[in-house]
XYZ file of C-alpha atoms in Angstrom:
667
model
C -21.009 18.230 11.110
C -21.517 15.013 12.873
C -20.940 16.166 16.792
C -18.020 13.968 18.600
C -19.664 11.664 21.070
C -20.067 12.792 24.126
C -16.539 13.056 26.457
C -14.730 12.325 23.109
C -11.593 14.401 22.267
C -12.213 16.684 18.913
C -9.898 15.750 15.844
C -10.783 17.924 13.695
C -8.489 20.591 12.436
C -11.275 23.591 12.297
C -12.790 25.364 15.256
C -15.179 27.737 16.098
C -13.637 31.047 15.548
C -13.690 32.999 18.568
C -15.647 36.339 19.048
C -17.485 35.341 16.098
C -19.432 37.881 14.515
C -21.226 36.357 11.376
C -22.977 39.997 9.813
C -18.932 41.451 10.120
C -17.663 38.105 8.136
C -20.265 39.027 5.301
C -19.329 42.620 5.086
C -15.780 41.767 5.015
C -16.282 38.996 2.330
C -18.472 41.647 0.320
C -15.550 43.900 0.516
C -13.310 41.475 -0.479
C -15.282 40.930 -3.808
C -15.982 44.426 -4.631
C -14.970 46.073 -7.442
C -12.112 45.214 -10.194
C -10.429 41.647 -9.043
C -10.772 40.112 -5.682
C -9.046 39.842 -2.188
C -8.289 36.102 -2.520
C -5.746 36.245 0.199
C -9.185 37.712 2.565
C -11.286 34.987 1.227
C -9.539 32.392 2.158
C -8.072 33.591 4.871
C -11.733 33.935 6.609
C -13.471 30.965 5.403
C -10.757 28.383 6.105
C -10.989 29.854 9.959
C -14.387 29.547 10.065
C -15.982 25.843 11.132
C -18.914 24.847 8.848
C -22.029 25.720 11.355
C -20.175 29.436 11.444
C -20.026 29.673 7.623
C -23.840 28.845 6.984
C -24.380 31.957 9.768
C -22.365 34.317 7.157
C -24.359 33.193 4.069
C -27.531 34.087 5.970
C -25.873 37.288 6.976
C -24.300 38.097 3.586
C -28.344 37.485 2.274
C -30.021 39.430 4.750
C -27.386 42.351 4.284
C -26.858 42.205 0.501
C -29.764 40.512 -1.134
C -27.294 38.309 -2.856
C -25.888 34.463 -2.670
C -22.529 34.234 -1.437
C -21.709 30.823 -2.696
C -22.861 32.352 -6.476
C -20.827 35.531 -5.711
C -17.934 33.731 -4.986
C -18.570 31.079 -7.974
C -18.222 33.984 -10.085
C -14.995 35.706 -8.399
C -13.045 32.799 -7.607
C -11.795 30.168 -10.635
C -10.379 26.611 -10.975
C -9.779 24.190 -8.208
C -9.561 27.333 -5.573
C -13.106 27.697 -6.399
C -13.929 23.995 -5.975
C -12.486 24.283 -2.555
C -13.772 27.582 -1.042
C -17.478 26.411 -2.450
C -17.150 23.036 -0.828
C -16.328 24.669 2.658
C -19.366 26.834 1.928
C -21.771 23.881 1.613
C -23.134 22.117 5.320
C -21.272 18.773 4.563
C -24.224 16.509 3.518
C -24.952 18.704 0.666
C -21.052 18.843 -0.214
C -21.328 14.738 -0.260
C -24.478 15.526 -2.271
C -23.285 17.436 -4.888
C -19.715 15.241 -5.274
C -22.119 12.140 -5.888
C -24.134 13.890 -8.281
C -21.210 15.024 -10.194
C -19.928 11.583 -9.884
C -23.126 9.820 -11.541
C -23.798 12.889 -14.252
C -23.351 12.974 -17.717
C -20.929 10.516 -19.667
C -19.121 7.646 -17.460
C -19.382 7.283 -13.805
C -16.598 8.434 -10.994
C -17.046 4.841 -9.172
C -14.276 6.084 -7.008
C -16.109 9.010 -5.795
C -19.312 6.660 -4.749
C -17.073 4.357 -3.371
C -14.912 6.727 -1.109
C -18.256 8.646 0.220
C -20.717 5.814 0.703
C -18.281 3.552 2.328
C -16.772 5.719 4.765
C -19.916 7.814 6.377
C -21.917 6.439 9.384
C -25.331 5.655 9.383
C -26.182 9.107 10.812
C -24.147 11.043 7.906
C -25.911 8.685 5.212
C -29.136 9.564 6.174
C -28.226 13.297 6.274
C -26.735 12.734 2.750
C -30.015 11.073 1.200
C -32.315 14.052 2.681
C -29.879 16.578 1.452
C -29.428 15.270 -2.294
C -33.436 15.156 -2.022
C -33.831 18.719 -0.573
C -30.819 19.742 -3.598
C -32.058 17.859 -6.665
C -35.474 16.903 -5.734
C -34.485 13.614 -6.765
C -33.970 10.196 -4.960
C -30.440 9.179 -4.504
C -30.886 5.314 -4.444
C -32.971 5.453 -7.539
C -29.893 7.455 -9.251
C -27.342 5.144 -8.064
C -29.172 2.236 -9.487
C -29.754 3.939 -12.759
C -26.040 4.926 -12.963
C -24.417 1.198 -11.404
C -25.128 -2.633 -12.242
C -24.442 -5.837 -10.743
C -22.953 -6.397 -7.265
C -21.625 -3.168 -7.202
C -24.966 -1.720 -7.071
C -26.316 -4.254 -4.721
C -23.553 -3.070 -2.048
C -24.143 0.977 -2.621
C -27.652 0.487 -1.934
C -27.006 -1.646 0.879
C -24.719 1.284 2.344
C -27.243 3.980 1.378
C -30.043 2.321 3.821
C -27.514 3.564 6.432
C -28.920 0.659 8.441
C -25.252 -0.716 10.118
C -25.836 -2.208 13.241
C -24.358 0.230 16.201
C -24.134 -2.430 18.746
C -20.817 -2.709 20.711
C -21.872 -5.888 22.348
C -20.388 -8.403 20.526
C -21.602 -11.763 20.279
C -18.707 -14.603 19.854
C -20.957 -17.334 18.410
C -21.846 -15.071 15.959
C -18.429 -13.605 14.874
C -17.627 -17.673 14.426
C -20.566 -18.132 12.503
C -19.720 -14.970 9.823
C -15.862 -16.321 9.718
C -17.364 -19.557 8.829
C -20.102 -17.950 6.379
C -17.277 -15.663 4.799
C -15.248 -18.487 3.926
C -17.174 -20.536 2.529
C -18.800 -18.147 0.680
C -15.416 -17.814 -1.134
C -12.544 -19.459 -0.470
C -14.224 -22.914 -0.090
C -16.742 -22.622 -2.823
C -16.162 -22.911 -7.121
C -17.304 -19.266 -7.714
C -18.289 -16.985 -4.980
C -21.317 -16.267 -2.996
C -21.181 -12.294 -3.316
C -24.152 -12.153 -1.366
C -23.018 -13.213 1.787
C -20.380 -10.896 1.386
C -22.822 -7.695 0.757
C -24.869 -8.925 3.518
C -22.042 -9.425 6.709
C -19.886 -6.316 5.531
C -23.000 -3.920 4.716
C -24.955 -4.832 7.927
C -22.882 -5.939 11.334
C -21.242 -3.467 13.374
C -17.842 -2.178 13.175
C -16.763 -3.796 16.426
C -18.297 -6.753 15.260
C -16.329 -6.957 11.938
C -13.227 -5.972 13.064
C -13.416 -9.263 15.968
C -14.725 -11.160 12.464
C -11.210 -9.841 10.828
C -9.111 -11.199 13.408
C -10.741 -14.459 13.658
C -10.539 -15.010 9.513
C -6.996 -14.133 9.732
C -6.701 -16.908 12.457
C -9.079 -19.229 11.171
C -7.858 -19.534 7.295
C -4.022 -18.223 7.742
C -4.773 -15.220 5.233
C -6.241 -11.505 5.926
C -9.793 -10.717 4.784
C -8.637 -8.484 2.042
C -6.663 -11.232 0.035
C -9.581 -13.359 0.385
C -11.617 -10.329 -0.962
C -9.064 -9.870 -4.007
C -8.812 -13.583 -4.834
C -13.117 -14.080 -5.068
C -14.227 -10.602 -6.322
C -13.233 -8.418 -8.945
C -13.510 -4.562 -10.461
C -15.578 -2.091 -8.888
C -16.883 -4.425 -6.410
C -13.909 -5.754 -5.432
C -12.955 -2.052 -4.959
C -15.740 -1.189 -2.771
C -15.678 -4.144 -0.582
C -11.738 -3.229 0.444
C -12.724 0.055 0.845
C -15.561 -1.119 3.323
C -12.842 -3.258 5.298
C -10.695 -0.482 5.067
C -13.174 1.953 7.001
C -14.155 -0.550 9.423
C -10.509 -1.155 10.353
C -9.859 2.493 10.665
C -11.258 5.408 8.676
C -8.460 7.984 9.023
C -5.917 5.264 7.664
C -8.060 4.707 4.525
C -8.124 8.630 4.336
C -4.463 8.934 4.550
C -3.944 6.284 1.953
C -6.522 8.083 -0.023
C -4.597 11.571 0.028
C -1.432 9.935 -0.551
C -2.223 8.119 -3.218
C -4.344 11.631 -4.931
C -0.563 13.238 -4.731
C 1.938 10.655 -5.028
C 3.441 10.853 -8.663
C 2.905 12.826 -11.638
C -0.284 14.993 -11.541
C -2.661 15.310 -8.190
C -5.981 14.151 -8.256
C -7.668 17.317 -7.057
C -10.664 16.498 -6.638
C -10.150 13.692 -4.389
C -7.776 16.226 -2.477
C -10.266 18.532 -1.931
C -12.946 16.414 -1.180
C -11.155 14.674 1.427
C -9.734 18.198 2.906
C -13.356 19.634 2.692
C -14.813 16.513 4.415
C -12.749 15.503 6.833
C -11.809 19.034 8.464
C -14.293 18.822 11.170
C -14.023 15.310 11.887
C -10.613 13.443 12.247
C -8.027 15.545 10.458
C -5.775 14.949 13.417
C -6.296 11.417 13.076
C -5.269 11.380 9.680
C -2.401 13.407 10.074
C -0.589 10.919 12.433
C -1.720 8.338 10.312
C 0.015 9.644 7.394
C 3.210 10.571 9.271
C 3.025 6.605 10.407
C 2.622 5.268 7.274
C 4.435 7.542 4.799
C 7.119 9.146 7.056
C 6.378 12.740 5.750
C 3.373 15.082 7.223
C 0.709 15.642 5.319
C 0.981 19.392 5.597
C 4.677 18.791 3.500
C 3.228 16.394 1.056
C 0.723 19.337 0.040
C 3.221 22.275 0.201
C 5.438 20.421 -2.258
C 2.357 19.089 -4.389
C -0.044 22.173 -4.888
C 0.475 25.939 -5.675
C -0.901 29.442 -4.841
C -4.007 30.247 -3.185
C -5.251 26.498 -3.387
C -2.036 25.616 -1.716
C -2.608 28.039 0.970
C -6.586 27.139 1.954
C -5.208 23.249 1.684
C -2.414 24.003 4.758
C -4.964 25.819 6.391
C -7.641 22.955 6.586
C -4.489 20.430 7.125
C -4.213 22.636 10.243
C -0.186 22.792 10.874
C 3.011 20.489 10.312
C 3.486 18.210 12.361
C 6.980 17.322 14.002
C 10.517 16.463 11.845
C 10.096 13.875 9.585
C 10.792 10.604 10.936
C 9.462 11.369 14.478
C 6.450 10.769 15.419
C 4.069 13.130 17.768
C 2.928 10.999 20.955
C -0.248 9.663 19.622
C 1.205 8.843 16.025
C 4.066 6.558 18.120
C 0.817 4.820 19.230
C -0.162 4.398 16.082
C 3.073 3.287 14.901
C 3.139 0.815 17.951
C -0.393 -0.455 17.122
C 1.206 -1.397 13.608
C 3.552 -3.166 15.016
C 1.491 -5.203 17.189
C -0.644 -6.070 14.129
C 2.387 -7.350 12.107
C 3.566 -9.489 14.733
C 0.446 -11.444 15.009
C -0.612 -11.409 11.474
C 0.075 -15.174 9.262
C -0.055 -14.136 5.537
C 0.212 -16.998 3.667
C 3.276 -16.758 1.407
C 2.222 -17.874 -2.431
C 4.127 -18.184 -5.505
C 2.811 -17.172 -9.218
C 4.338 -20.904 -10.585
C 3.496 -23.960 -9.338
C 4.200 -27.602 -10.596
C 1.939 -28.500 -13.462
C -0.658 -31.422 -12.963
C -0.187 -34.778 -15.379
C 3.752 -33.855 -15.372
C 5.790 -35.440 -18.277
C 9.153 -34.592 -18.472
C 9.879 -36.914 -21.784
C 6.782 -34.999 -23.567
C 8.521 -31.256 -22.517
C 11.756 -32.371 -23.416
C 10.775 -33.830 -27.060
C 8.846 -30.555 -27.409
C 11.717 -27.618 -26.754
C 14.099 -29.520 -28.865
C 11.861 -29.443 -31.609
C 11.370 -25.687 -30.803
C 14.990 -25.512 -31.072
C 15.687 -28.092 -34.151
C 16.296 -26.434 -37.936
C 15.971 -23.163 -38.776
C 14.428 -20.393 -36.359
C 13.373 -21.093 -33.277
C 9.811 -21.567 -31.397
C 9.895 -18.697 -28.767
C 6.666 -19.237 -27.581
C 6.470 -22.931 -26.901
C 9.591 -22.183 -25.359
C 7.765 -19.531 -23.125
C 5.018 -21.566 -22.605
C 6.911 -24.651 -21.365
C 9.441 -23.089 -19.027
C 7.314 -20.804 -17.357
C 4.212 -22.904 -16.552
C 6.705 -25.570 -14.890
C 7.822 -25.633 -11.273
C 11.711 -25.332 -10.865
C 11.939 -29.289 -9.310
C 9.895 -29.801 -12.529
C 12.100 -28.139 -14.767
C 15.245 -29.737 -13.526
C 13.842 -33.075 -14.619
C 13.239 -31.612 -17.797
C 16.987 -31.255 -18.007
C 18.013 -34.622 -17.064
C 15.559 -36.225 -19.802
C 16.619 -33.776 -22.585
C 20.251 -34.819 -21.806
C 19.335 -38.512 -21.585
C 17.408 -38.033 -24.823
C 19.544 -36.204 -27.196
C 22.709 -36.539 -25.278
C 22.476 -32.120 -25.102
C 22.649 -29.674 -22.758
C 19.502 -28.203 -22.701
C 20.872 -24.665 -21.006
C 23.439 -24.510 -23.823
C 21.131 -25.150 -26.621
C 18.638 -22.346 -24.893
C 21.515 -20.072 -24.724
C 22.465 -20.445 -28.423
C 18.857 -20.036 -29.650
C 17.701 -17.213 -27.610
C 19.535 -14.154 -26.691
C 18.742 -10.630 -24.885
C 16.513 -10.230 -22.034
C 14.471 -13.022 -23.076
C 17.394 -15.362 -22.508
C 18.420 -14.033 -19.157
C 14.969 -14.726 -17.969
C 14.543 -18.006 -19.067
C 17.794 -19.431 -18.351
C 17.497 -17.973 -14.908
C 14.090 -20.057 -14.513
C 16.308 -23.183 -15.495
C 18.766 -23.227 -12.866
C 18.299 -24.283 -9.366
C 17.355 -21.139 -6.931
C 20.347 -21.331 -5.197
C 22.381 -21.838 -7.926
C 20.686 -18.801 -9.739
C 21.114 -16.517 -6.511
C 24.883 -18.034 -6.454
C 25.357 -16.402 -10.378
C 23.596 -13.162 -9.174
C 26.092 -12.479 -6.498
C 29.029 -13.321 -8.670
C 27.672 -11.300 -11.537
C 27.308 -8.596 -9.092
C 31.158 -8.522 -7.954
C 32.737 -9.548 -11.376
C 34.371 -7.138 -13.450
C 35.124 -3.124 -12.654
C 32.711 -2.026 -9.914
C 30.725 -3.699 -7.693
C 26.778 -3.956 -7.935
C 26.067 -3.413 -4.614
C 22.382 -2.968 -4.978
C 22.420 -6.718 -5.717
C 24.062 -7.901 -3.052
C 22.213 -6.206 -0.772
C 18.729 -7.041 -2.218
C 19.852 -10.936 -2.288
C 21.797 -11.056 1.152
C 19.270 -9.265 3.265
C 16.104 -10.892 2.099
C 16.818 -14.921 1.962
C 16.363 -17.127 4.988
C 18.822 -19.138 6.638
C 18.056 -22.275 4.633
C 18.497 -20.016 1.646
C 21.437 -18.795 2.459
C 23.225 -21.514 3.313
C 22.418 -23.113 0.271
C 23.564 -20.134 -1.849
C 26.906 -20.550 0.230
C 27.516 -23.978 -0.751
C 26.191 -23.583 -4.256
C 28.493 -20.927 -4.820
C 31.836 -22.992 -3.369
C 30.479 -25.949 -5.926
C 30.281 -23.435 -8.990
C 32.928 -20.771 -8.614
C 35.444 -23.203 -6.588
C 35.518 -19.937 -3.751
C 33.377 -19.645 -0.752
C 31.292 -16.741 -0.811
C 32.836 -15.163 2.395
C 36.040 -14.756 0.963
C 34.408 -13.091 -2.658
C 32.576 -10.670 -0.520
C 36.148 -9.905 1.837
C 38.024 -9.471 -1.941
C 35.415 -7.047 -2.975
C 33.718 -5.022 -0.365
C 35.298 -3.701 2.354
C 34.993 -1.438 6.015
C 31.479 -2.027 7.914
C 29.514 -2.917 4.359
C 31.598 -5.970 3.917
C 31.564 -6.881 8.032
C 27.748 -6.603 7.364
C 27.402 -8.746 4.413
C 29.459 -11.468 5.459
C 27.249 -11.809 8.872
C 24.090 -12.165 6.448
C 25.822 -14.668 4.637
C 26.934 -17.270 7.579
C 23.294 -18.291 7.625
C 22.660 -17.517 11.542
C 19.741 -15.739 11.963
C 18.266 -16.743 15.088
C 15.059 -18.538 14.478
C 13.297 -18.612 17.870
C 10.330 -16.265 18.177
C 9.862 -12.636 20.285
C 11.861 -12.438 23.565
C 9.735 -9.211 25.022
C 12.774 -8.321 27.700
C 15.629 -8.884 25.360
C 13.409 -6.813 22.500
C 13.295 -3.955 25.079
C 17.202 -4.106 26.059
C 18.047 -4.394 21.970
C 15.759 -1.158 21.421
C 17.698 0.626 24.512
C 21.151 -0.258 22.760
C 19.885 1.398 19.599
C 18.563 4.409 21.456
C 21.265 4.868 23.615
C 23.666 5.417 21.012
C 24.893 9.199 20.877
C 23.644 10.862 17.629
C 27.407 11.655 15.570
C 28.694 8.152 16.779
C 28.501 6.110 13.411
C 30.869 3.767 14.549
C 29.363 2.806 17.603
C 25.803 2.987 16.125
C 26.952 0.623 13.054
C 28.410 -2.156 15.187
C 25.247 -2.000 17.410
C 23.031 -2.215 14.105
C 25.088 -5.244 13.305
C 24.630 -7.407 16.096
C 21.381 -6.619 16.271
C 19.845 -6.576 12.677
C 22.001 -9.103 11.359
C 21.589 -12.214 13.778
C 18.030 -11.573 15.428
C 14.932 -13.617 14.302
C 12.400 -11.617 12.211
C 9.314 -11.863 14.869
C 12.126 -10.720 17.661
C 13.202 -7.651 15.420
C 9.444 -6.696 15.072
C 8.885 -6.424 18.478
C 12.393 -4.213 18.807
C 11.115 -1.917 16.291
C 7.810 -1.724 18.048
C 10.018 -0.750 21.728
C 12.244 1.551 19.426
C 9.406 3.391 18.439
C 7.908 3.411 22.042
C 11.051 4.621 23.508
C 11.776 7.416 21.188
C 8.318 8.326 18.960
C 10.925 7.676 15.912
C 11.128 5.173 13.307
C 14.242 2.825 13.124
C 14.227 2.937 9.565
C 14.322 6.744 9.701
C 17.077 6.827 12.410
C 19.109 4.479 9.913
C 18.518 7.301 7.290
C 19.446 9.908 9.146
C 22.461 8.876 10.914
C 23.993 6.644 8.289
C 24.915 6.612 4.761
C 26.074 4.897 1.662
C 25.596 1.135 1.088
C 25.645 0.787 5.292
C 22.475 2.787 5.088
C 21.392 1.033 2.253
C 21.685 -2.824 3.555
C 20.220 -1.875 6.810
C 17.163 -0.389 5.115
C 16.832 -3.524 3.311
C 16.649 -5.422 6.492
C 14.152 -3.417 7.875
C 11.997 -3.136 5.084
C 12.242 -7.193 4.716
C 11.206 -7.633 8.174
C 8.460 -5.191 8.130
C 7.277 -6.648 4.986
C 9.127 -8.440 2.483
C 6.573 -8.384 -0.250
C 6.381 -5.008 -0.018
C 9.951 -4.087 -0.365
C 10.123 -6.504 -3.367
C 7.041 -4.996 -4.767
C 9.258 -1.440 -4.509
C 11.854 -2.586 -5.957
C 9.790 -4.027 -8.922
C 8.181 -0.656 -9.440
C 11.398 1.591 -9.127
C 12.897 -0.833 -11.933
C 10.177 -0.372 -14.697
C 9.482 3.682 -13.327
C 10.956 6.731 -15.155
C 12.576 6.650 -18.558
C 14.208 3.081 -19.183
C 14.093 -0.107 -17.521
C 16.176 -2.224 -15.277
C 15.689 -5.246 -16.815
C 18.662 -7.329 -14.746
C 16.369 -6.260 -11.463
C 13.143 -7.005 -13.066
C 14.328 -10.517 -14.087
C 16.202 -11.473 -10.900
C 13.006 -10.455 -8.841
C 10.237 -12.257 -10.878
C 12.699 -15.289 -11.150
C 13.824 -15.591 -7.881
C 10.259 -14.971 -6.217
C 8.218 -16.655 -8.732
C 7.800 -19.775 -6.469
C 7.773 -18.014 -2.785
C 5.584 -14.962 -2.874
C 5.430 -13.233 -6.469
C 1.553 -13.579 -5.468
C 1.774 -11.808 -2.274
C 4.017 -9.152 -3.879
C 1.571 -8.650 -6.828
C -1.350 -7.742 -4.163
C 1.183 -5.210 -1.933
C 2.098 -3.478 -5.708
C -1.640 -3.134 -6.637
C -2.035 -1.650 -3.250
C 0.617 0.944 -3.169
C 0.750 2.097 -6.676
C -2.447 1.915 -8.130
C -1.846 -0.102 -10.748
C -1.229 -4.062 -10.825
C 2.260 -5.531 -11.818
C 0.853 -7.052 -15.256
C 0.092 -3.703 -16.045
C 3.350 -2.299 -15.129
C 5.240 -4.939 -17.196
C 2.737 -4.535 -20.094
C 3.730 -1.046 -20.498
C 7.422 -1.465 -19.742
C 8.722 -3.863 -22.131
C 7.861 -5.965 -25.019
C 8.233 -8.655 -27.274
C 8.714 -12.336 -26.205
C 10.389 -10.922 -22.895
C 7.068 -9.402 -21.951
C 5.047 -12.297 -22.599
C 7.261 -14.583 -20.035
C 7.458 -11.707 -17.813
C 3.788 -12.021 -17.975
C 3.594 -15.635 -17.585
C 5.752 -15.619 -14.848
C 3.558 -12.847 -13.339
C 0.608 -15.275 -13.279
C -1.939 -13.110 -13.993
C -3.889 -9.450 -13.772
C -5.117 -8.013 -10.523
């Protein structure tokens, strides 16, 4: 086990057992496995209560007392996931890593995710110990085996990491930071193709402290995080490896918190990943992982393990976790600091928003109008041509096509499209043909007409649009429906929900930067409202969330965490209900990360039985020229599958073709 640096606080969840007696423990384990059946409860209780160093002493005592191999006996007595976990705990960490890598490259196929996770996250010392353990256990050279089982740039980076020669000097040269930023930028964004060797050299050899400064400067210089450039320039397992390296340099515990969450979310559990992380981090940084897990996912690691596993396997994992954290939504002090720092980062980040649909070069509205007319004339309709033209033109270009179509043929292109295509495809194509403000106005009108109101659509649009977009929508609504949007909302909604929507529909959100003193006052204003006083809380939240600028609100949310140890989103969910809760949560999520908000909406529109085609279409149309590329990146980051894959698996026919064209590519 790697010891913490002198003076550093121990952050593992497993400690040396006081009054430890290896002979006594060996006897207890022998008794638990003697006779018919085994006492699994006694085995798990003892092994998960001892440190790895103590477990090695138990192995030696067991051999001395009984002439038997303890690990072999445990393998014989136990089965399945529980056996894998207990046996993993009994091995020294370098040998545990060596076994995982051996399994990852043995047989048919390679478990690249396992290789990435281990080699991207280990320190120089841990890498050296791993290489030696592999040689000792299998009498083989680890580097040679990795080379024999991998290829290309992925292989080259793995070999660099296997050297364990990352610089460890914390003295950073500002000139070298600037040079590395320039070299990375020129190797990727500024180059036709990519100079992968530069990425490998810099990310594989520089110290963590140096690289953190490189990442900060890269964002300031290029306007995009290094992760965005890696996703844009690299691909496949090499891309995944480099992203893992970046994440571990930023924060190894955060990397593992994310890996644990993904191992348990959704249907099925990735038990090998879960076991590997819980075993390998239990004496290193499990407390840090728990804190970040709670901060990012608003639930404790303990509760997620408890809900996702069962039996003795679950009991053993919970022991390694080391305890449940405070009630959901409340951060213990260290986690509050992590949350505070996350907001600090989000406040300075300047992420470049990019759509997937851009103006086509050499645009000729005359040619396009004629091609569309031909596609709709006579018997049958050429849907492929319609899809190809409309999904590959910007909205401004589509408006020119409409005018040209009218001039040439004396016909309304929208009316012709309506008569030729139908269903989900028609909804998507006609949506793309409308100017954005008129499209949003129509979606709001549809949400309010007929029996019942589509509150989710109202919230999604009004809680996420900028002042300029809101004002354009109001103008379009008045033009198209001869009624103000405010009057329509007043007629169709009620109570506090109505007041919030009308406030958002004024388009008068402040646009200045943050005011730290005012942010503290705003956070205090929310924090001071007595729990249970719903009316007062809703009024205060409306005043602040519906009028303050996004940069200012980020600072308010940060100050709120500092004052209360609570995340503002959880407070809203706890104290409010119904549509009021949903609209406030949407505003907060939009302020935190708008592309992630839409990625979540898209995921929910396609998961489970049936597809919510209206939501799917609305988001794909409305974000296609604003931030759909950013949404794609958030989607794959959170759900481990690309938006392209999700659409492909959930839709069909011409609707599928058109959606994929708007999506703009596979990640």
